Tab-separated table of C-alpha atoms and ligand atoms in Angstrom:
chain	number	residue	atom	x	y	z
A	8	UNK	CA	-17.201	6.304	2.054
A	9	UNK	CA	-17.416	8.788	5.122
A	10	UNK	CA	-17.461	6.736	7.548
A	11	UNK	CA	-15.647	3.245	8.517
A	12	UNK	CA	-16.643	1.246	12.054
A	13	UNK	CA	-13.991	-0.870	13.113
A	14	UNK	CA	-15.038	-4.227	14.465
A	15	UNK	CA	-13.774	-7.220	15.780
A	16	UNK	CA	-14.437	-9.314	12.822
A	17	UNK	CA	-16.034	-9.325	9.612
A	18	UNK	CA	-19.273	-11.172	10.974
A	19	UNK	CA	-19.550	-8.763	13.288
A	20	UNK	CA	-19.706	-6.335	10.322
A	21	UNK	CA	-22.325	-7.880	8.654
A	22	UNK	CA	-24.463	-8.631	11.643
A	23	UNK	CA	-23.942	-4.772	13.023
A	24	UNK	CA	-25.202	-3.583	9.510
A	25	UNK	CA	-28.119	-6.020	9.439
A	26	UNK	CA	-29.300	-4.376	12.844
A	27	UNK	CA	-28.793	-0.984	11.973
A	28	UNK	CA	-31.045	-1.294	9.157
A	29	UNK	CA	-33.642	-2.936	11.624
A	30	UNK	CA	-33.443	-6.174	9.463
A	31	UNK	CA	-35.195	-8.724	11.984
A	32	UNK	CA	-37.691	-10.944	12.718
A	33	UNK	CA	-40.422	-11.844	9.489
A	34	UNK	CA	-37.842	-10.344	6.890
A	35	UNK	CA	-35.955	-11.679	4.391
A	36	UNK	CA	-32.931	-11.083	2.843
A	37	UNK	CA	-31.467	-11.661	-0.135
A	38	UNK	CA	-27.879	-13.999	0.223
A	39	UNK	CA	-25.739	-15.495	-2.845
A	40	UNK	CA	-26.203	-19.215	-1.896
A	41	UNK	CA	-22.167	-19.873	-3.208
A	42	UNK	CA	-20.358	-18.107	-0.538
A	43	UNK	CA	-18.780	-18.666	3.174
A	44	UNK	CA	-21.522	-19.460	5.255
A	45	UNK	CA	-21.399	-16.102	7.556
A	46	UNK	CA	-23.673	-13.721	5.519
A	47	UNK	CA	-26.296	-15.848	5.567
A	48	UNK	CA	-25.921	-16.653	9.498
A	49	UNK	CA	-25.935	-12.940	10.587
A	50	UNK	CA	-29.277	-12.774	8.641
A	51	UNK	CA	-30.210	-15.559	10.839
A	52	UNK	CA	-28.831	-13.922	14.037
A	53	UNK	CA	-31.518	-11.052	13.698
A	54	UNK	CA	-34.335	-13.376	13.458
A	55	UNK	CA	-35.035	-12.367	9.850
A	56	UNK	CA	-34.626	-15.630	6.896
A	57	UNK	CA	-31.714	-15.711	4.568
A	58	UNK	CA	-33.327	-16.829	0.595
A	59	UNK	CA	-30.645	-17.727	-1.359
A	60	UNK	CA	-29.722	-16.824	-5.334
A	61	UNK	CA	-28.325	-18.383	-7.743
A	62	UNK	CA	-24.997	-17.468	-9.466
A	63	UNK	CA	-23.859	-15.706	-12.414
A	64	UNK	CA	-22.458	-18.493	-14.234
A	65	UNK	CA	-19.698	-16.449	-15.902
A	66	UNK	CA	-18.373	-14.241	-13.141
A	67	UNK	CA	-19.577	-16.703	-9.784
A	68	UNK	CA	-21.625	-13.942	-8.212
A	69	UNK	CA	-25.060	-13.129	-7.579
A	70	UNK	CA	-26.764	-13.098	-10.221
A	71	UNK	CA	-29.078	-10.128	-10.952
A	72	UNK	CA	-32.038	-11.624	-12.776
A	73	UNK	CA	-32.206	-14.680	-10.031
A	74	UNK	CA	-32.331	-11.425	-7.569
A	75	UNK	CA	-35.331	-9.855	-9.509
A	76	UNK	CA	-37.240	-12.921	-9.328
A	77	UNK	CA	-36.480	-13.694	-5.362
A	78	UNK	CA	-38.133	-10.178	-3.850
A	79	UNK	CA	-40.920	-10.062	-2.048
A	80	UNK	CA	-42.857	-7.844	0.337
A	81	UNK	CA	-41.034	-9.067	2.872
A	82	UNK	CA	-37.335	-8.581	1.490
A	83	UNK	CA	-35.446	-5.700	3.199
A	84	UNK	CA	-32.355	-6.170	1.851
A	85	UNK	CA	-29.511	-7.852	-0.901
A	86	UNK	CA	-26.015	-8.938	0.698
A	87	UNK	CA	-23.698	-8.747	-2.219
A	88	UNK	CA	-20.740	-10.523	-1.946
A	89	UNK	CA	-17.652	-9.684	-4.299
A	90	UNK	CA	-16.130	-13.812	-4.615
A	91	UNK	CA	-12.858	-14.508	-5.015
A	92	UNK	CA	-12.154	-10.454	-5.470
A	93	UNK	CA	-14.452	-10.368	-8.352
A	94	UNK	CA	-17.323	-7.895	-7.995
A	95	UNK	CA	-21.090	-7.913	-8.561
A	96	UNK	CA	-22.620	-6.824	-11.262
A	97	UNK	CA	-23.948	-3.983	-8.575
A	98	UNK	CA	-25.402	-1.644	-11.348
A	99	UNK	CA	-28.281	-4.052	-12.032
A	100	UNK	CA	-28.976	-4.329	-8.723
A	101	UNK	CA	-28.615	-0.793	-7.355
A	102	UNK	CA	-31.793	-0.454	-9.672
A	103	UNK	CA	-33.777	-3.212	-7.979
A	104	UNK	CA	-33.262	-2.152	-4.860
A	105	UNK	CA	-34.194	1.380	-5.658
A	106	UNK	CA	-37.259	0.405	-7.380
A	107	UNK	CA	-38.028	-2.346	-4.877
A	108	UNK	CA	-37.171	0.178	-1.260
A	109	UNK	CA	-34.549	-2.197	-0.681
A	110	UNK	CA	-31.154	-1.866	1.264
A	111	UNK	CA	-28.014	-2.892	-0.279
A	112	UNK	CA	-25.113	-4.369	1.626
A	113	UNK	CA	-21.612	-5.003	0.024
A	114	UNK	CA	-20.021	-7.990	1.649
A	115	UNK	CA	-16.123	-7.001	0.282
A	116	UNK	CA	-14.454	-9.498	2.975
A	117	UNK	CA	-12.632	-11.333	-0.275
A	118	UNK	CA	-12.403	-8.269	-2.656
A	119	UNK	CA	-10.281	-5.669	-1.140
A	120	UNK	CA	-9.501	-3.187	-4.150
A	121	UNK	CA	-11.633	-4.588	-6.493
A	122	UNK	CA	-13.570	-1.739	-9.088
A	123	UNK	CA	-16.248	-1.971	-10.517
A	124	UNK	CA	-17.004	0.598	-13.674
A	125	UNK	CA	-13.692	2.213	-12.037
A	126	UNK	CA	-15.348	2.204	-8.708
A	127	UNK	CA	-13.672	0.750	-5.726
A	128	UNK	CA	-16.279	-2.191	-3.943
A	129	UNK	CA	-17.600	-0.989	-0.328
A	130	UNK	CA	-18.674	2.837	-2.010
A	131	UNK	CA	-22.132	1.504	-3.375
A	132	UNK	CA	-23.932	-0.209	-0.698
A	133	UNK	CA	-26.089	1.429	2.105
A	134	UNK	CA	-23.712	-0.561	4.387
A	135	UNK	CA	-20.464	-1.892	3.082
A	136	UNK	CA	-18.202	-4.861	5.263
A	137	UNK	CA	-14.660	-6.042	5.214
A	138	UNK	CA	-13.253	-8.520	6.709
A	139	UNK	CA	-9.463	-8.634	7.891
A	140	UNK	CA	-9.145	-12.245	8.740
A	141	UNK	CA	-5.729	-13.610	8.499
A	142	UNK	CA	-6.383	-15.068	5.227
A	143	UNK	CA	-7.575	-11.899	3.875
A	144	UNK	CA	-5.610	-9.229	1.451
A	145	UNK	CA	-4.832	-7.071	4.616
A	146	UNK	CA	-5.478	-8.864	7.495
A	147	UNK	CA	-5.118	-7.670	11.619
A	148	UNK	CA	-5.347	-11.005	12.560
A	149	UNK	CA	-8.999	-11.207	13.277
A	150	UNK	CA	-11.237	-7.870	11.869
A	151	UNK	CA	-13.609	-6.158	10.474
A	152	UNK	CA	-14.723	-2.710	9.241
A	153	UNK	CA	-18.775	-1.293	8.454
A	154	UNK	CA	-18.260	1.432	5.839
A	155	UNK	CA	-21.000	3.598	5.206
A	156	UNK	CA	-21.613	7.474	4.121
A	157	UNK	CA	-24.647	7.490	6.413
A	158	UNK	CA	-23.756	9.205	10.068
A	159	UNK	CA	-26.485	8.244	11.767
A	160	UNK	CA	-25.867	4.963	10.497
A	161	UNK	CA	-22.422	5.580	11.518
A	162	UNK	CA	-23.210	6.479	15.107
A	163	UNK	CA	-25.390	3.847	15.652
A	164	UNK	CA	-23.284	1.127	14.511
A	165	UNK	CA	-20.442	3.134	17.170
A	166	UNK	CA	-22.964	2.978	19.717
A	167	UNK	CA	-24.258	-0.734	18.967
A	168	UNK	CA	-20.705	-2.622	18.584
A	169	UNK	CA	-19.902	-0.974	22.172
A	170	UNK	CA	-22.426	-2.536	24.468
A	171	UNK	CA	-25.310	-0.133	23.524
A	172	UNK	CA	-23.467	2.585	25.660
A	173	UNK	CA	-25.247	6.089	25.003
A	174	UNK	CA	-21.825	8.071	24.096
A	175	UNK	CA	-22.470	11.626	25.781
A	176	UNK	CA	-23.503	9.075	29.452
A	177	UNK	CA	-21.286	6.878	30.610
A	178	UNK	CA	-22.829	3.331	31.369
A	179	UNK	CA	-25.870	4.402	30.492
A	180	UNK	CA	-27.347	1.913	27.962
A	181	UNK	CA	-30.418	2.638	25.507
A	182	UNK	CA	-30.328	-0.499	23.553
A	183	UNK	CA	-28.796	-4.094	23.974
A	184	UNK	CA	-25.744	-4.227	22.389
A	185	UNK	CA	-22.873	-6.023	21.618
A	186	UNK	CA	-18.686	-5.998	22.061
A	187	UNK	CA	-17.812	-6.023	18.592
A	188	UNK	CA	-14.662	-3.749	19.380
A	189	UNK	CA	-11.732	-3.987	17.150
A	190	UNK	CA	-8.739	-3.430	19.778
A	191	UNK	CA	-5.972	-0.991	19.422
A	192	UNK	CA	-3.409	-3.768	18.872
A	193	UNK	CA	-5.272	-5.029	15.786
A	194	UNK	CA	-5.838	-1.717	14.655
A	195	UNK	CA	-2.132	-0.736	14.537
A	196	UNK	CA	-1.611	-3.209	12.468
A	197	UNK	CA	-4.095	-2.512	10.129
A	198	UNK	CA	-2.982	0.980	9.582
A	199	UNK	CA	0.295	-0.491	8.630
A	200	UNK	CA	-1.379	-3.142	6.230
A	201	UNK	CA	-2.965	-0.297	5.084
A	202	UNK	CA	-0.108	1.403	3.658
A	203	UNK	CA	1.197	-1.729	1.526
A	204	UNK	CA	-2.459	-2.228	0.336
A	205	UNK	CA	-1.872	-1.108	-3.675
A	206	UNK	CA	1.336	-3.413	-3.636
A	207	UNK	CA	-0.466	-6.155	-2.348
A	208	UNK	CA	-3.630	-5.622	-4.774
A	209	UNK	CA	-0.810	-5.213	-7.636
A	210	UNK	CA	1.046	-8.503	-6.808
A	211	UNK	CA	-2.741	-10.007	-6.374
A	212	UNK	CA	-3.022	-9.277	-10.158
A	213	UNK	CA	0.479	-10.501	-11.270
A	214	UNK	CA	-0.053	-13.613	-9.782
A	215	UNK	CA	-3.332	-13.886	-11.520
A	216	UNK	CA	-1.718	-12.825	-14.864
A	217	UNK	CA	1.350	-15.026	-14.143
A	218	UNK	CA	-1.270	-18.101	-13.911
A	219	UNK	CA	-3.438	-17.197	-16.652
A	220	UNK	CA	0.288	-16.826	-19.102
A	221	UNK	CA	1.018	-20.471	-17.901
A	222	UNK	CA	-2.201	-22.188	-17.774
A	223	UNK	CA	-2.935	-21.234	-21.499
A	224	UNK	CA	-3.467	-24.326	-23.442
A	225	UNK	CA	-4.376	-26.696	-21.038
A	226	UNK	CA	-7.310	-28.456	-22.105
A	227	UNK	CA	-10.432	-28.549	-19.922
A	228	UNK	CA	-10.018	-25.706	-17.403
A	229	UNK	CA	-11.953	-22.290	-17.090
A	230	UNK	CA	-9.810	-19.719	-14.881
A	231	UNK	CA	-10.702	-17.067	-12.720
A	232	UNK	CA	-13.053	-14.178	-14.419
A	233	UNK	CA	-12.533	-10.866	-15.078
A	234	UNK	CA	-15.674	-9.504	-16.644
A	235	UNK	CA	-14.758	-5.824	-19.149
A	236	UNK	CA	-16.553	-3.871	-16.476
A	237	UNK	CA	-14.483	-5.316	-13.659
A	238	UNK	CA	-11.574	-5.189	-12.333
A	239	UNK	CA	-10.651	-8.284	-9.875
A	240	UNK	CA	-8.369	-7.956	-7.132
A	241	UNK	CA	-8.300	-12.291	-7.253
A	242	UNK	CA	-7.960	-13.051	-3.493
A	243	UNK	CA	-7.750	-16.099	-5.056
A	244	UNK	CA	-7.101	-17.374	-8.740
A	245	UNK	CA	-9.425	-20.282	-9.556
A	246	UNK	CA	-10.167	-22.784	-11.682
A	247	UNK	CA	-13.558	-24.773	-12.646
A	248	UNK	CA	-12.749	-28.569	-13.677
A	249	UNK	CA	-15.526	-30.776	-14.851
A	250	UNK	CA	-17.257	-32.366	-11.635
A	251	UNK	CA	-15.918	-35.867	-11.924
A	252	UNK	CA	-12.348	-35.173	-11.895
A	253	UNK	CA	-12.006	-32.165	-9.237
A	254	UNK	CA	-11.170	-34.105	-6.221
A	255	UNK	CA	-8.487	-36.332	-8.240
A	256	UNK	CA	-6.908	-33.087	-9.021
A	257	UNK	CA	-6.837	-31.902	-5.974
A	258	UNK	CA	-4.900	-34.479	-4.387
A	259	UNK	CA	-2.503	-35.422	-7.478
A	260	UNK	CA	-1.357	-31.357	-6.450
A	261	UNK	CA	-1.657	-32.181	-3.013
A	262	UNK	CA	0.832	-35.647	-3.917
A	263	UNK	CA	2.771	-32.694	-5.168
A	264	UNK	CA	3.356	-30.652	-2.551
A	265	UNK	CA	0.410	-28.369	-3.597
A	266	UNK	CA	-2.144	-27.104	-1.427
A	267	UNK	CA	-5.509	-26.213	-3.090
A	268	UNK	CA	-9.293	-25.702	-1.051
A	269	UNK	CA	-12.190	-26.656	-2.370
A	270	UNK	CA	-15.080	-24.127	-3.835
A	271	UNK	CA	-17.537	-22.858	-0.776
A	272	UNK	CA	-20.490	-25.799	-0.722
A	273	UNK	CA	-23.692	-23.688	-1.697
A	274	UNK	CA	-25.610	-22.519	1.402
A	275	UNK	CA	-28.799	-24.067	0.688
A	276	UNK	CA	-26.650	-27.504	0.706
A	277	UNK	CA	-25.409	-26.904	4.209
A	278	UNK	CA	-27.522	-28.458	7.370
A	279	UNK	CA	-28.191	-25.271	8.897
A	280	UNK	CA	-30.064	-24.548	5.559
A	281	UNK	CA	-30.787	-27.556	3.640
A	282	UNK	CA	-33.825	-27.209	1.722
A	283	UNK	CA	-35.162	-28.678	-1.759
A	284	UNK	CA	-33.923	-25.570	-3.840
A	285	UNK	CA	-32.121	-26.056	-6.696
A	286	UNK	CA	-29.454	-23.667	-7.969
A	287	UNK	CA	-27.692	-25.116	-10.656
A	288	UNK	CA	-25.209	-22.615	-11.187
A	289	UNK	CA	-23.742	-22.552	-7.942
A	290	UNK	CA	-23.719	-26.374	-7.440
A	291	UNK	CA	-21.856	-26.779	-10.493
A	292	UNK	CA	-19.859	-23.983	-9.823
A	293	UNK	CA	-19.080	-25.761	-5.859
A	294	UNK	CA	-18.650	-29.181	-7.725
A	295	UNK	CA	-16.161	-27.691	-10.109
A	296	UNK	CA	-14.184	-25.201	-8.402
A	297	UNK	CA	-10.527	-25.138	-6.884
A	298	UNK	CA	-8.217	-22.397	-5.728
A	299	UNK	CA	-5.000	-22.396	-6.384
A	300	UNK	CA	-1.829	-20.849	-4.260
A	301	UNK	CA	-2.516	-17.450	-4.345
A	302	UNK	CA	-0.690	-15.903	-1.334
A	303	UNK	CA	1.240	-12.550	-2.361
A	304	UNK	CA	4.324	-13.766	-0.786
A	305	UNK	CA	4.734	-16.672	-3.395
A	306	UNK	CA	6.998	-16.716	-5.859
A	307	UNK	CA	7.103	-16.627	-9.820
A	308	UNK	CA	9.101	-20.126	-10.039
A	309	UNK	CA	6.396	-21.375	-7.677
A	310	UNK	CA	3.162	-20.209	-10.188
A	311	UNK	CA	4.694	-21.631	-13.044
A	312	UNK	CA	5.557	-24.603	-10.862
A	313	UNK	CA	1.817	-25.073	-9.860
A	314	UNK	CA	0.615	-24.670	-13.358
A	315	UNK	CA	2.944	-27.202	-14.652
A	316	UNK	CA	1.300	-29.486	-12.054
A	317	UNK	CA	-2.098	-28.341	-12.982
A	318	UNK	CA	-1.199	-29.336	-16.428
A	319	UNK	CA	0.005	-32.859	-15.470
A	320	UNK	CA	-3.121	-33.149	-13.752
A	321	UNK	CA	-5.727	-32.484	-16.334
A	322	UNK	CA	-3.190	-34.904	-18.945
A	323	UNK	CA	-3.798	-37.752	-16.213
A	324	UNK	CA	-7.179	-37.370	-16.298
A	325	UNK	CA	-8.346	-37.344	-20.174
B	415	LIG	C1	-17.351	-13.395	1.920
B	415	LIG	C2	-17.055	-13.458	3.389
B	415	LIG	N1	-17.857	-12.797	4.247
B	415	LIG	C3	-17.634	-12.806	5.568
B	415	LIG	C4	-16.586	-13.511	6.112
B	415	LIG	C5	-16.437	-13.532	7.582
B	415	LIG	O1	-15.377	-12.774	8.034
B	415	LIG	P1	-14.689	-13.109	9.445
B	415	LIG	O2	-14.026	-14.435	9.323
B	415	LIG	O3	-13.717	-11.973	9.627
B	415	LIG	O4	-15.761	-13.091	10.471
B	415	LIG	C6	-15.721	-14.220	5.256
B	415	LIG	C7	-14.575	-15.019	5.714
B	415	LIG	O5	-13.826	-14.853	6.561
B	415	LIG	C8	-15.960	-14.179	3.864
B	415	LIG	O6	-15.153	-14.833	3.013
């Protein structure tokens, strides 16, 4: 993209691309309901409502079809979000939006180097957002970055995450803004995670391979997807156990030494949001789903070691 906005976090990111857009009060937007909870906050933060979708159930994203059926004339916009490092299916949606005058946003906080059709993430949305979050595959601590090849886009988001200050008049303010500032310190650092970004990607996929090798035969697991017209960059590799037996698992590995996190809860589940919806996919897909060690700094002996105990685990429970 031709432009990136650095920001102090990557809620900031989506909340600065919401209000560029104008996204506010009586709009809605369109949010994957199985996701972390801050895409569908910043929606609330402008005043507009946040309807959630259901999931693709073979890739855990937003699913297309469930999109179609969700828009309105009062939708402005789609927030994609790229799970786990696995894209969207973005083409399909791309055409909705088109045909529908809706904005796309790519939420790419988990999917750092992910393609899609041989396309990085973050180049097809009007706005794209990253997060750099400690946890995240390059991290400055606490981050964010709005991507977009729009420049007045651009230079409003400059001018917004800066207090609203008008850039040619010192402390003269046109708007209300905000301090969504990345600061120099974090920034340094992120030009230095910057330049170990394909290594980090690469070992991303290893580790994914590595656990896919081990896990092969054991009975009553689904791993993490990579769809043909994908190509994951697996922040983390996870697994889908049946319902019943997911929290057992989780703390037989946990016995072992073996730290795991539960799937996101959906959205719509969450008291902020809870309503009567029903999404089936993505409550079976939050009752199911674990992620495994996926750091890039662990080791080979240490993936076949969790696998092994993955293995024990499902053999305990059948
Ligand atoms: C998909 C997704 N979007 C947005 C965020 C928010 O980013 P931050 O924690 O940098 O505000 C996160 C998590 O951190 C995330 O996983």
């Amino acid at each position: 993209m031709k432009h990136g906005v650095a920001v102090s976090n990557g809620t900031a990111a989506l909340h600065l691309a919401l209000r560029v857009l104008d996204i506010g009060d009586g709009d809605n937007v369109l949010v994957p309901s199985l996701t972390f909870i801050a895409a569908a906050n910043c929606v609330t933060y402008t005043g507009a409502t946040p309807l959630f979708v259901d999931s693709h159930p073979d890739y855990w994203c937003i699913e297309p079809k469930a999109v179609m059926k969700k828009v309105t004339d009062k939708t402005r916009a789609i927030i994609l979000v790229h799970l786990y490092g696995h894209p969207c299916d973005i083409n399909p949606i791309l055409e909705i939006a088109r045909s529908k005058n809706l904005y796309v946003i790519e939420d790419c906080a988990e999917a750092h180097g992910a393609e899609y059709g041989g396309r990085r993430v973050g180049s097809f949305g009007d706005v794209s957002c990253f997060s750099f979050y400690g946890n995240k595959i390059i991290t400055t601590g606490e981050g964010g970055m709005c991507l977009t090849n729009n420049e007045e886009l651009a230079d409003k988001m400059r001018m917004l995450k800066d207090h609203g200050m008008n850039p040619r008049k010192r402390y003269w303010h046109d708007v209300i803004g905000f301090n969504y500032r990345m600061t120099n310190l974090q920034a340094a650092l992120g030009v230095a995670q910057l330049e170990k970004i394909e290594r980090l990607v690469n070992r991303k996929r290893e580790i994914a391979r590595i656990y896919t090798g081990a896990l092969e035969g054991t009975e009553g697991i689904v791993h993490s997807p990579e769809m043909p017209w994908a190509k994951s960059s697996y922040w983390f590799y996870s697994i889908l156990v049946k319902p019943e037996i997911r929290d057992r698992v989780m703390t037989y590995l946990d016995h072992r030494g073996i730290e795991t996190r539960p799937f996101f809860y959906p959205v719509h589940k969450l008291p902020p949001y809870r309503d009567d919806l029903e999404l089936p996919v993505a409550e079976q897909l939050s009752a199911r789903g674990m992620n495994l060690p996926s750091g890039p700094n662990i080791t080979d002996d240490e993936l076949n070691h969790v696998a092994t105990a993955v293995h024990d685990a499902l053999q305990l429970q059948h």
